[in-house]
Every structure is written in structure tokens, then in C-alpha cells.
Tab-separated table of C-alpha atoms in Angstrom:
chain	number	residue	atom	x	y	z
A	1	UNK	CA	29.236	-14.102	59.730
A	2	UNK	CA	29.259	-13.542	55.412
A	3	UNK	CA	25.887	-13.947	53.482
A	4	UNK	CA	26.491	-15.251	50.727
A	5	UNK	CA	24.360	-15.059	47.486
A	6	UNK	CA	23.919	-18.109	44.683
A	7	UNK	CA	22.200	-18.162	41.564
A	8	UNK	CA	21.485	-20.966	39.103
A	9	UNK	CA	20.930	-19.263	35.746
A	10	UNK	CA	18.815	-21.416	33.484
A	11	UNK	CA	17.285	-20.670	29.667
A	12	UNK	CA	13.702	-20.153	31.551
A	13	UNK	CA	14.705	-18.932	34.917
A	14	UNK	CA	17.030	-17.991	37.817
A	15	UNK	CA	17.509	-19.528	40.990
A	16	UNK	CA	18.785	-18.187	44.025
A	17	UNK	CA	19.764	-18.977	47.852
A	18	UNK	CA	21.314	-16.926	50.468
A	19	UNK	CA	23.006	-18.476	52.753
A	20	UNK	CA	25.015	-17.349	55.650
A	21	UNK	CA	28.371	-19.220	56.843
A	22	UNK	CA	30.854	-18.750	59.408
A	23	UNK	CA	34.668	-19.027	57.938
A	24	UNK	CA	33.820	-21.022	55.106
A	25	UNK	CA	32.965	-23.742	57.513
A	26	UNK	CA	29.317	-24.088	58.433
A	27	UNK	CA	26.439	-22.771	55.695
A	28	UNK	CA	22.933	-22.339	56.984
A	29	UNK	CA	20.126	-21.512	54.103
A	30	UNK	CA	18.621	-18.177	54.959
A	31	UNK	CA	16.262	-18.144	51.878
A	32	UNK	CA	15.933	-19.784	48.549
A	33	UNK	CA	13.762	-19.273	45.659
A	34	UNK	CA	13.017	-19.257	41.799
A	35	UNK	CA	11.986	-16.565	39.325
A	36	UNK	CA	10.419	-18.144	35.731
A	37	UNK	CA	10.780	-16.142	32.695
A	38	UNK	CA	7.298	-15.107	30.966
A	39	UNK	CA	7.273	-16.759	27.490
A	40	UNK	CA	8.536	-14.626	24.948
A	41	UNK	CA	6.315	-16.358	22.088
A	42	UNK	CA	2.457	-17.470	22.384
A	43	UNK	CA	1.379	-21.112	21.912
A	44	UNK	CA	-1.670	-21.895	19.969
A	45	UNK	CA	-2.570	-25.451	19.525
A	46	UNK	CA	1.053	-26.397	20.157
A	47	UNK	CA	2.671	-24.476	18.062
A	48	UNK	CA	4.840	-21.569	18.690
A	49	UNK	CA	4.809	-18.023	17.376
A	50	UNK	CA	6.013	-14.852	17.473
A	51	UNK	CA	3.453	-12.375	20.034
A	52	UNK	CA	4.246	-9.524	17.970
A	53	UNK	CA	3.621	-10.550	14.570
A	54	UNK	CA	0.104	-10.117	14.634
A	55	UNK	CA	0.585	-6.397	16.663
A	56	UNK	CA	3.055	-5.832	13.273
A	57	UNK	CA	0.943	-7.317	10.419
A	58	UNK	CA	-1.641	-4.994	11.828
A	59	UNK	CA	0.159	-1.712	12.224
A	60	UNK	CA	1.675	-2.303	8.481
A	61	UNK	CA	-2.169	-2.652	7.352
A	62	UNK	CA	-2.912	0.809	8.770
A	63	UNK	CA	0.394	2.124	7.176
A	64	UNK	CA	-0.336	1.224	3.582
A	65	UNK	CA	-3.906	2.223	3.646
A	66	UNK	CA	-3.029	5.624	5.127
A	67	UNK	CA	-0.462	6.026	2.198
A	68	UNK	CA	-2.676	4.703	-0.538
A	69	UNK	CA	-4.951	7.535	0.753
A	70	UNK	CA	-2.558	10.414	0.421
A	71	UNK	CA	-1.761	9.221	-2.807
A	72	UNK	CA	-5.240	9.424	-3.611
A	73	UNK	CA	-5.553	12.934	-2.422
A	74	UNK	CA	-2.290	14.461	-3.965
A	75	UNK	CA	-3.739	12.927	-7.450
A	76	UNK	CA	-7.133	14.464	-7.041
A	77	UNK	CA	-4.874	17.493	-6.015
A	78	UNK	CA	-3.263	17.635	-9.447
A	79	UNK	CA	-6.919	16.551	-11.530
A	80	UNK	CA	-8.632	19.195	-9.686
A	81	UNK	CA	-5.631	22.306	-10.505
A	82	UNK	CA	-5.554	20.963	-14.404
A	83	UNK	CA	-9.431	20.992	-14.212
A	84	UNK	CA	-10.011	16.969	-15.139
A	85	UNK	CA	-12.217	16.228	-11.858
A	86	UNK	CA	-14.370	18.151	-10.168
A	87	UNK	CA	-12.819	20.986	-8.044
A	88	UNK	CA	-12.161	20.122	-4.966
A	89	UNK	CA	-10.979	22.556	-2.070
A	90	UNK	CA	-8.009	22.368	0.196
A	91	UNK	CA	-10.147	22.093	3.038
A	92	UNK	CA	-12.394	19.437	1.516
A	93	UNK	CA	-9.336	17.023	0.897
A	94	UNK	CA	-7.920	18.020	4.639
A	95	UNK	CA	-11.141	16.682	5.879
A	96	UNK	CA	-10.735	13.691	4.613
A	97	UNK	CA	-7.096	13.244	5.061
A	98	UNK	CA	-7.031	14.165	8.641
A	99	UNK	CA	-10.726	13.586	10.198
A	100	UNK	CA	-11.925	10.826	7.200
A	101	UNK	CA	-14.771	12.893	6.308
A	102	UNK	CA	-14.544	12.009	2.292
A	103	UNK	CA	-16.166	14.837	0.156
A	104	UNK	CA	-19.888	15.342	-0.016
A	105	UNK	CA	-19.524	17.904	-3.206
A	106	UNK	CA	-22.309	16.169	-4.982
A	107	UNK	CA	-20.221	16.466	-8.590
A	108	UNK	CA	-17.164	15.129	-7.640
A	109	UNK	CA	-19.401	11.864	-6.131
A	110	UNK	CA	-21.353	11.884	-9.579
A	111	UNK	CA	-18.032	12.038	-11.477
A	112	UNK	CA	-16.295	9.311	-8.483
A	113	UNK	CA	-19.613	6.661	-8.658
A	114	UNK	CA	-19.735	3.965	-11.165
A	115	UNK	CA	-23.050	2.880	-12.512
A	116	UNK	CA	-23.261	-0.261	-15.363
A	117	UNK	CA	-26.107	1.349	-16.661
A	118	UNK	CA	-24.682	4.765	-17.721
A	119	UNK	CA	-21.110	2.791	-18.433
A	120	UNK	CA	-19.281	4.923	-15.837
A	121	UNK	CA	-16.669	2.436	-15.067
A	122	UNK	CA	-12.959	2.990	-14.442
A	123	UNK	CA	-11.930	0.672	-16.911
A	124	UNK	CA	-14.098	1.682	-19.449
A	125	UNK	CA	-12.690	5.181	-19.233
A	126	UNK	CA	-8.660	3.631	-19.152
A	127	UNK	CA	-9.571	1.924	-22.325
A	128	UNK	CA	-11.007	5.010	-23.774
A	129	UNK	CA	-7.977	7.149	-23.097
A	130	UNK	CA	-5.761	4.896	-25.095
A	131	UNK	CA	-8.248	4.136	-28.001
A	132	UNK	CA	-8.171	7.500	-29.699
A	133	UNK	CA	-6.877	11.343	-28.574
A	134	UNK	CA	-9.890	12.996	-27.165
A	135	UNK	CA	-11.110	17.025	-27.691
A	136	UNK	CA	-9.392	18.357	-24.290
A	137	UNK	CA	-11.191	21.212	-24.842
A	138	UNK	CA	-14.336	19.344	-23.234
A	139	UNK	CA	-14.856	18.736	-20.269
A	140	UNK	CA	-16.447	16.118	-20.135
A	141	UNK	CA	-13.647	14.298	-21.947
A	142	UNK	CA	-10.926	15.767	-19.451
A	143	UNK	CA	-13.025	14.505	-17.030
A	144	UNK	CA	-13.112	10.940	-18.137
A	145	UNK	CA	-9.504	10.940	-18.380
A	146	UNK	CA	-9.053	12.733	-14.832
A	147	UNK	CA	-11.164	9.204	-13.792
A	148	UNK	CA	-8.975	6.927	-15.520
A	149	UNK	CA	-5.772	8.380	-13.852
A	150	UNK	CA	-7.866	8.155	-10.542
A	151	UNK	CA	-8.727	4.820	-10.891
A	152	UNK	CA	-5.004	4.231	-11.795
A	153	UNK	CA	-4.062	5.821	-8.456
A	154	UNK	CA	-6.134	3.796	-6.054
A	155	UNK	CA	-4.252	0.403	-7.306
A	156	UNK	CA	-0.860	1.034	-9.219
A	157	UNK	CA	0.527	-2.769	-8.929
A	158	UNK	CA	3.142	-4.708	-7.251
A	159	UNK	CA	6.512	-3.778	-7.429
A	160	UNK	CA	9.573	-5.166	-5.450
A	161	UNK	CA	11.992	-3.922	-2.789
A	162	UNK	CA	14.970	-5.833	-3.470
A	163	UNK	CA	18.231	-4.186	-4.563
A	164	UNK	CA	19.075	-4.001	-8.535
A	165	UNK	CA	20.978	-7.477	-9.635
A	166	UNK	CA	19.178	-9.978	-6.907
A	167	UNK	CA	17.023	-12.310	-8.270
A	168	UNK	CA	13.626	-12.144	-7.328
A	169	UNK	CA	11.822	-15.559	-6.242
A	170	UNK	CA	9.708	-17.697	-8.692
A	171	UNK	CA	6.659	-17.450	-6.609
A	172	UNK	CA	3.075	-17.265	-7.329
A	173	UNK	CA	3.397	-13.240	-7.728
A	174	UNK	CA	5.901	-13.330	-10.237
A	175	UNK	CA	4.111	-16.208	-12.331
A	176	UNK	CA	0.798	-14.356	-12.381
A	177	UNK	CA	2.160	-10.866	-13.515
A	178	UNK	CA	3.982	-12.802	-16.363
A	179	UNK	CA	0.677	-14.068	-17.251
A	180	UNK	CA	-0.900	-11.393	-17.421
A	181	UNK	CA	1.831	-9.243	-19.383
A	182	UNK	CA	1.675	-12.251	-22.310
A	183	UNK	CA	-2.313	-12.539	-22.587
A	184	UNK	CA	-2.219	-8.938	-22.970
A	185	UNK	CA	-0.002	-8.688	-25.212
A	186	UNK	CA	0.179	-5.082	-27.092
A	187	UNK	CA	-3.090	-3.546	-24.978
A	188	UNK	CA	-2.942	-1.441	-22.179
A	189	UNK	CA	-3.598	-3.136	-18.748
A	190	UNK	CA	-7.099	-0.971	-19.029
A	191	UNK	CA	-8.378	-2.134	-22.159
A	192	UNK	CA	-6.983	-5.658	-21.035
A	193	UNK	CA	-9.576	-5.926	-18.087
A	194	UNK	CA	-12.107	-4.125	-19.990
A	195	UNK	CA	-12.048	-6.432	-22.662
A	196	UNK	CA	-12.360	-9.095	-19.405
A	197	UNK	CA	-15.347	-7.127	-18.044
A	198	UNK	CA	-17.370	-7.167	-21.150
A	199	UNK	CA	-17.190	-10.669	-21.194
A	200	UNK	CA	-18.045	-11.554	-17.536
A	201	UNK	CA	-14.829	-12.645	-17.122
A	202	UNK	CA	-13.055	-12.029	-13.099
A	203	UNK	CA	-11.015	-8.549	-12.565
A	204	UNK	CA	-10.402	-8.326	-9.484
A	205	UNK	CA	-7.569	-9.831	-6.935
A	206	UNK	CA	-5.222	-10.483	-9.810
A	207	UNK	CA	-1.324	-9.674	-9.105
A	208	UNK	CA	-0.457	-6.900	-11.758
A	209	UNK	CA	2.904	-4.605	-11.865
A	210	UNK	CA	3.511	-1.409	-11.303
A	211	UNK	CA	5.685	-0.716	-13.830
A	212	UNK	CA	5.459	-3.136	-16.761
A	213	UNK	CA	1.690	-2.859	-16.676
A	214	UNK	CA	0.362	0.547	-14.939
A	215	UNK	CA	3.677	2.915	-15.609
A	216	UNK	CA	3.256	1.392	-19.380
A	217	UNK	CA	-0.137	2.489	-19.177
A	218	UNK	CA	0.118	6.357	-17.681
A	219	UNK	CA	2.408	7.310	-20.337
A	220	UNK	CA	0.731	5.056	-23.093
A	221	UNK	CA	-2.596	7.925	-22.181
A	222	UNK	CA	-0.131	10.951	-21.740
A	223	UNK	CA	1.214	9.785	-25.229
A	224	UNK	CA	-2.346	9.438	-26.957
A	225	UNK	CA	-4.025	12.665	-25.401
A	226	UNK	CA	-0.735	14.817	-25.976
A	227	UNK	CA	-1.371	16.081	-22.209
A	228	UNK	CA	0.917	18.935	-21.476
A	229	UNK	CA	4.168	18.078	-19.796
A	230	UNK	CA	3.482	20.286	-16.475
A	231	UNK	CA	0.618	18.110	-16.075
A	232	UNK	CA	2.490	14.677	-17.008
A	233	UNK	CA	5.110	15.208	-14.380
A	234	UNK	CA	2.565	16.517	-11.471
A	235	UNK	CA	0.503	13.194	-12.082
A	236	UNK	CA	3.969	10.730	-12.297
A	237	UNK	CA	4.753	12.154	-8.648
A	238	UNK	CA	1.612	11.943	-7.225
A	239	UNK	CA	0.143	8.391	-8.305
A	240	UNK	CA	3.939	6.386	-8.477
A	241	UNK	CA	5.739	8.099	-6.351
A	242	UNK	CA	7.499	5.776	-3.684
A	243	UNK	CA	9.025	6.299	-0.306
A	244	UNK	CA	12.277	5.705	0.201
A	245	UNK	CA	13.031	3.280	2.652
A	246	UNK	CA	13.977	4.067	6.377
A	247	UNK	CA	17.207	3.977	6.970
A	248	UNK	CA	18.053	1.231	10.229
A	249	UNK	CA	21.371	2.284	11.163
A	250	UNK	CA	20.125	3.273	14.822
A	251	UNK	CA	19.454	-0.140	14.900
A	252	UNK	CA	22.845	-1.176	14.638
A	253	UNK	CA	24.651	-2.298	17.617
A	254	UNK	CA	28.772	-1.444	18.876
A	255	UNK	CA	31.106	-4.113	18.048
């Protein structure tokens, strides 16, 4: 007597018999059955999708807040060393980097807090630094820079992944920043939107550049403050500084 296994592979699942048979002659079905596949995408209202996009578009959230916070704190690292914010300790910024307790030193939240009133906003302050070369032997004025850079630092602008010579697409990101770039014309991005805020007119969610507009702008305020070069190249690493991309040749299978 030989048992003898079958099996009907399908796209969605496998069937299989046993059966046991005497010289190929007689076949008598010992047991039989079916094992369906689990889907491999999730079906909302009909239409298909991948189950771990959403898992994806989430983890990539957490990954460029976590990095727009380091870049944050290695910019408040340089302010604080060059004395234009508030000094902040080593311990104070691991706090916040590593158990998101944000500083409670009541001067560096007085020099971080706008208020309309008092006209301690960002933009007022990037506008200023490009307007006319400030008395760095204030504080106050090293301060207000030190925000400017800061506020520069928590945004920085769009800039694209694709190789040198490819041709980006002529999407809705592309159109805007042009837009921008040509109503600004020969201002800084800064006094741009400040000009914008003093006349009511919408700031925020805009697409912007990083380089054409806010790379234009850091070294348009290095240029008019005639901030030492120590300083200059501290700041350029810690606000535009950008990962390198992870290499996937693991990923790459034998031929």
C-alpha cells in the first residue's frame, strides 16, 4: 500500500488529498482538504489597499518630527555657546530630547513666546536681521537674531530627493514655490511674510524651498550682521543639515 499526497495550488489557496492505492490500480481518499490564504491587502468600501501603508505613513510621521526636533536642539545648541538665546544646559536640552520635558528656564520661554502686543514675532525679527546690521554687542539684538535663526530652524522648506539631471514633476509643490520666489522678488522669504502679516494676509501652509528661499535667507542675515565665520558654519550644520539616505543594498536579492 503507497499514500500518496496531491495538491492543487491556486492564487488564494492550496488543496490537498491523500490517498492511498494499491499498485497504481485502486485509489481510496484517506483525507482531503483546503487551506485559504489571508488577504494580503484590506478592503474598504470595495476598494483595495495596501495594510501597511497606513502602519508606514505613520512611522515616517514620528521620524520627521523626531528629526525636526534634534535639529531644533543642535541650533539652540549653537545660539546658546555664541550667547544669542538664552543659555541653556546640556541637561536641559537632554530632557527634552530624550524624556520631552521642553525647558521651563523662564528666559529662554520669554525669549521662545510670541506676543502681537510686544511685536515678538519670528518674522518680525527675520525681517529685522536683513533690514540693517545690528550692534552685536547687545544682547538684546543677538538675541533677536538667535530667534530669527530659530524660527528658521523649526521650518527650513521643501527640498527634493531626486538625483542631479532628473526632472522634477510639474505638480502643485513646484508651482507654488515658483510663486512665491516671483512675488517676492528681491526680499528675503522673512520680510516677504512679514510684509504678508502686517497686512492680514495668510502665512501659514504655503510650500516654500529650502534652498532658493530659506538657504538665500541664512546667509542673506550672516551677510548683513557680519556674524563671525565659526558661528556661520556651526548654524549651516545644525539648521540644513540633511541625512544622507540609507543605503538598500541588503535589500537586494541573488540573481
Amino acid at each position: 500500500m503507497t499514500k500518496i499526497l496531491g495538491l492543487d495550488l491556486g492564487t488564494n489557496s492550496i488543496g490537498w488529498a491523500v490517498v492511498d492505492t494499491e499498485n497504481n490500480k485502486t485509489f481510496k481518499l484517506l483525507e482531503k482538504g483546503v487551506h485559504i490564504f489571508q488577504e494580503g491587502v484590506k478592503i474598504e468600501k470595495g476598494i483595495e489597499g495596501s495594510k501597511a501603508a497606513e502602519r508606514t505613513e505613520y512611522r515616517s510621521a514620528r521620524r520627521i518630527k523626531f528629526r525636526r526636533k534634534l535639529r531644533k536642539i543642535n541650533t539652540l545648541k549653537v545660539l546658546s555657546q555664541f550667547d544669542f538665546c538664552p543659555n541653556l544646559t546640556d541637561g536641559e536640552l537632554a530632557n527634552w530630547r530624550y524624556k520631552k520635558v521642553y525647558p521651563e528656564n523662564e528666559e529662554f520661554r520669554n525669549w521662545w513666546l510670541t506676543d502681537d502686543n510686544k511685536n515678538k514675532n519670528p518674522y518680525y525679527f527675520r525681517a529685522l536681521a536683513v533690514n540693517e546690521e545690528l550692534d552685536l554687542a547687545n544682547q538684546t539684538n543677538r538675541y533677536n537674531i538667535g530667534r530669527a535663526f530659530y524660527h528658521i530652524a523649526q521650518r527650513r522648506g521643501f527640498l527634493s530627493n531626486r538625483l542631479e539631471g532628473t526632472k522634477e514633476s510639474d505638480g502643485a509643490v513646484k508651482k507654488a514655490i515658483a510663486e512665491i520666489t516671483e512675488a517676492k522678488g528681491d526680499k528675503t522669504l522673512g520680510q516677504y511674510f512679514y510684509n504678508k502679516y502686517l497686512n492680514g494676509e495668510k502665512i501659514r501652509n504655503q510650500y516654500t524651498h529650502r534652498e532658493e528661499h530659506y538657504l538665500q535667507e541664512f546667509d542673506k542675515i550672516c551677510e548683513v550682521q557680519q556674524l563671525p565665520n565659526d558661528l556661520i558654519k556651526a548654524l549651516k550644520k545644525a539648521i540644513f543639515y540633511q541625512r544622507p539616505l540609507k543605503s538598500q543594498k541588503g535589500l537586494v536579492g541573488k540573481c
